[in-house]
Amino acid sequence: MRDSKASTPPFDSALVETRIGSGSDHTVFLNHLGRPVINLGFTGDYGVYHSMYDDHYWMSHIGDPAFEYHIALTRTFSPLTLASTPRRLNGSCSS
């Protein structure tokens, strides 16, 4: 019998998050509509996620005052979203 690991490309599990689960905003797309989802973001030890301090004031004064992380995520996510869109967007809501 052939060694299955020999034919498997190397996989760095630290690069892929596979625990997209319940409670997230995208649960309906994954679990009910069967659509692929991606969960992009930045992580860190800032300690205010889902606390009473997780608001615009904290972010604009302490967390990311220049909104550099927001800009970086937008610049990363926007081209990815457009590249994965099945048809060209023409600015209208009709198909």
PDB file of C-alpha atoms in Angstrom:
ATOM      1  CA  MET A   1       0.000   0.000   0.000  1.00  0.00           C
ATOM      2  CA  ARG A   2       1.266   3.431  -0.914  1.00  0.00           C
ATOM      3  CA  ASP A   3       2.096   5.963   1.811  1.00  0.00           C
ATOM      4  CA  SER A   4      -0.635   8.602   1.513  1.00  0.00           C
ATOM      5  CA  LYS A   5       1.505  11.271   3.174  1.00  0.00           C
ATOM      6  CA  ALA A   6       4.097  10.999   0.417  1.00  0.00           C
ATOM      7  CA  SER A   7       1.626  12.260  -2.205  1.00  0.00           C
ATOM      8  CA  THR A   8       0.027  14.925  -0.020  1.00  0.00           C
ATOM      9  CA  PRO A   9       1.400  18.437  -0.481  1.00  0.00           C
ATOM     10  CA  PRO A  10       2.727  20.091   2.669  1.00  0.00           C
ATOM     11  CA  PHE A  11       0.019  21.859   4.623  1.00  0.00           C
ATOM     12  CA  ASP A  12       0.652  24.587   7.151  1.00  0.00           C
ATOM     13  CA  SER A  13      -2.411  24.508   9.395  1.00  0.00           C
ATOM     14  CA  ALA A  14      -1.367  27.799  10.979  1.00  0.00           C
ATOM     15  CA  LEU A  15      -2.275  29.545   7.707  1.00  0.00           C
ATOM     16  CA  VAL A  16      -5.840  28.237   7.473  1.00  0.00           C
ATOM     17  CA  GLU A  17      -8.639  28.752   9.964  1.00  0.00           C
ATOM     18  CA  THR A  18     -11.050  25.843   9.754  1.00  0.00           C
ATOM     19  CA  ARG A  19     -13.272  26.626  12.726  1.00  0.00           C
ATOM     20  CA  ILE A  20     -15.880  28.849  11.112  1.00  0.00           C
ATOM     21  CA  GLY A  21     -18.854  27.989  13.219  1.00  0.00           C
ATOM     22  CA  SER A  22     -22.082  28.954  14.837  1.00  0.00           C
ATOM     23  CA  GLY A  23     -22.643  32.381  16.259  1.00  0.00           C
ATOM     24  CA  SER A  24     -20.860  34.213  13.480  1.00  0.00           C
ATOM     25  CA  ASP A  25     -22.568  36.620  11.106  1.00  0.00           C
ATOM     26  CA  HIS A  26     -21.858  34.316   8.185  1.00  0.00           C
ATOM     27  CA  THR A  27     -23.442  31.190   9.730  1.00  0.00           C
ATOM     28  CA  VAL A  28     -26.603  31.559   7.635  1.00  0.00           C
ATOM     29  CA  PHE A  29     -24.589  31.519   4.402  1.00  0.00           C
ATOM     30  CA  LEU A  30     -22.563  28.468   5.363  1.00  0.00           C
ATOM     31  CA  ASN A  31     -25.087  26.338   7.236  1.00  0.00           C
ATOM     32  CA  HIS A  32     -28.374  27.244   5.560  1.00  0.00           C
ATOM     33  CA  LEU A  33     -27.522  28.380   2.042  1.00  0.00           C
ATOM     34  CA  GLY A  34     -24.454  26.194   1.518  1.00  0.00           C
ATOM     35  CA  ARG A  35     -22.372  29.111   0.274  1.00  0.00           C
ATOM     36  CA  PRO A  36     -18.642  29.247   0.839  1.00  0.00           C
ATOM     37  CA  VAL A  37     -17.543  31.831   3.377  1.00  0.00           C
ATOM     38  CA  ILE A  38     -14.302  33.427   4.406  1.00  0.00           C
ATOM     39  CA  ASN A  39     -13.556  34.977   7.760  1.00  0.00           C
ATOM     40  CA  LEU A  40     -10.931  37.693   7.412  1.00  0.00           C
ATOM     41  CA  GLY A  41      -9.651  39.826  10.230  1.00  0.00           C
ATOM     42  CA  PHE A  42      -6.796  40.765  12.460  1.00  0.00           C
ATOM     43  CA  THR A  43      -6.267  39.254  15.876  1.00  0.00           C
ATOM     44  CA  GLY A  44      -4.414  40.391  18.925  1.00  0.00           C
ATOM     45  CA  ASP A  45      -4.494  40.676  22.660  1.00  0.00           C
ATOM     46  CA  TYR A  46      -6.508  43.885  22.842  1.00  0.00           C
ATOM     47  CA  GLY A  47      -9.080  42.359  25.184  1.00  0.00           C
ATOM     48  CA  VAL A  48     -12.169  44.386  24.291  1.00  0.00           C
ATOM     49  CA  TYR A  49     -13.824  42.109  21.715  1.00  0.00           C
ATOM     50  CA  HIS A  50     -17.551  41.853  22.534  1.00  0.00           C
ATOM     51  CA  SER A  51     -17.120  43.891  25.695  1.00  0.00           C
ATOM     52  CA  MET A  52     -18.819  47.170  26.566  1.00  0.00           C
ATOM     53  CA  TYR A  53     -15.685  48.900  25.231  1.00  0.00           C
ATOM     54  CA  ASP A  54     -15.922  47.327  21.757  1.00  0.00           C
ATOM     55  CA  ASP A  55     -17.244  50.465  20.093  1.00  0.00           C
ATOM     56  CA  HIS A  56     -16.337  53.232  17.656  1.00  0.00           C
ATOM     57  CA  TYR A  57     -14.936  55.500  20.376  1.00  0.00           C
ATOM     58  CA  TRP A  58     -12.462  52.880  21.605  1.00  0.00           C
ATOM     59  CA  MET A  59     -11.395  51.995  18.084  1.00  0.00           C
ATOM     60  CA  SER A  60     -10.980  55.604  16.945  1.00  0.00           C
ATOM     61  CA  HIS A  61      -9.058  56.672  20.055  1.00  0.00           C
ATOM     62  CA  ILE A  62      -7.147  53.587  21.230  1.00  0.00           C
ATOM     63  CA  GLY A  63      -7.437  50.524  18.997  1.00  0.00           C
ATOM     64  CA  ASP A  64      -6.744  51.906  15.525  1.00  0.00           C
ATOM     65  CA  PRO A  65      -6.976  55.721  15.585  1.00  0.00           C
ATOM     66  CA  ALA A  66      -5.840  56.134  11.966  1.00  0.00           C
ATOM     67  CA  PHE A  67      -7.949  53.112  10.902  1.00  0.00           C
ATOM     68  CA  GLU A  68      -4.865  51.611   9.254  1.00  0.00           C
ATOM     69  CA  TYR A  69      -5.939  48.026   9.975  1.00  0.00           C
ATOM     70  CA  HIS A  70      -9.375  48.753   8.546  1.00  0.00           C
ATOM     71  CA  ILE A  71      -7.821  50.153   5.379  1.00  0.00           C
ATOM     72  CA  ALA A  72      -5.450  47.180   5.077  1.00  0.00           C
ATOM     73  CA  LEU A  73      -8.303  44.698   5.465  1.00  0.00           C
ATOM     74  CA  THR A  74     -10.400  46.573   2.895  1.00  0.00           C
ATOM     75  CA  ARG A  75      -7.530  46.633   0.419  1.00  0.00           C
ATOM     76  CA  THR A  76      -7.044  42.900   0.923  1.00  0.00           C
ATOM     77  CA  PHE A  77     -10.683  41.833   0.945  1.00  0.00           C
ATOM     78  CA  SER A  78     -12.079  43.999  -1.878  1.00  0.00           C
ATOM     79  CA  PRO A  79      -9.996  42.508  -4.729  1.00  0.00           C
ATOM     80  CA  LEU A  80     -10.570  39.015  -3.323  1.00  0.00           C
ATOM     81  CA  THR A  81     -14.322  39.585  -3.286  1.00  0.00           C
ATOM     82  CA  LEU A  82     -14.399  40.982  -6.804  1.00  0.00           C
ATOM     83  CA  ALA A  83     -12.216  38.144  -8.110  1.00  0.00           C
ATOM     84  CA  SER A  84     -14.569  35.556  -6.630  1.00  0.00           C
ATOM     85  CA  THR A  85     -17.732  37.204  -7.982  1.00  0.00           C
ATOM     86  CA  PRO A  86     -19.220  34.923 -10.663  1.00  0.00           C
ATOM     87  CA  ARG A  87     -20.259  37.752 -12.970  1.00  0.00           C
ATOM     88  CA  ARG A  88     -19.254  41.319 -13.620  1.00  0.00           C
ATOM     89  CA  LEU A  89     -20.958  43.982 -11.578  1.00  0.00           C
ATOM     90  CA  ASN A  90     -22.407  46.794 -13.656  1.00  0.00           C
ATOM     91  CA  GLY A  91     -23.680  48.994 -10.850  1.00  0.00           C
ATOM     92  CA  SER A  92     -27.298  47.894 -11.104  1.00  0.00           C
ATOM     93  CA  CYS A  93     -29.284  45.439  -9.045  1.00  0.00           C
ATOM     94  CA  SER A  94     -30.699  43.606 -12.047  1.00  0.00           C
ATOM     95  CA  SER A  95     -29.038  40.492 -13.434  1.00  0.00           C
TER      96      SER A  95
END
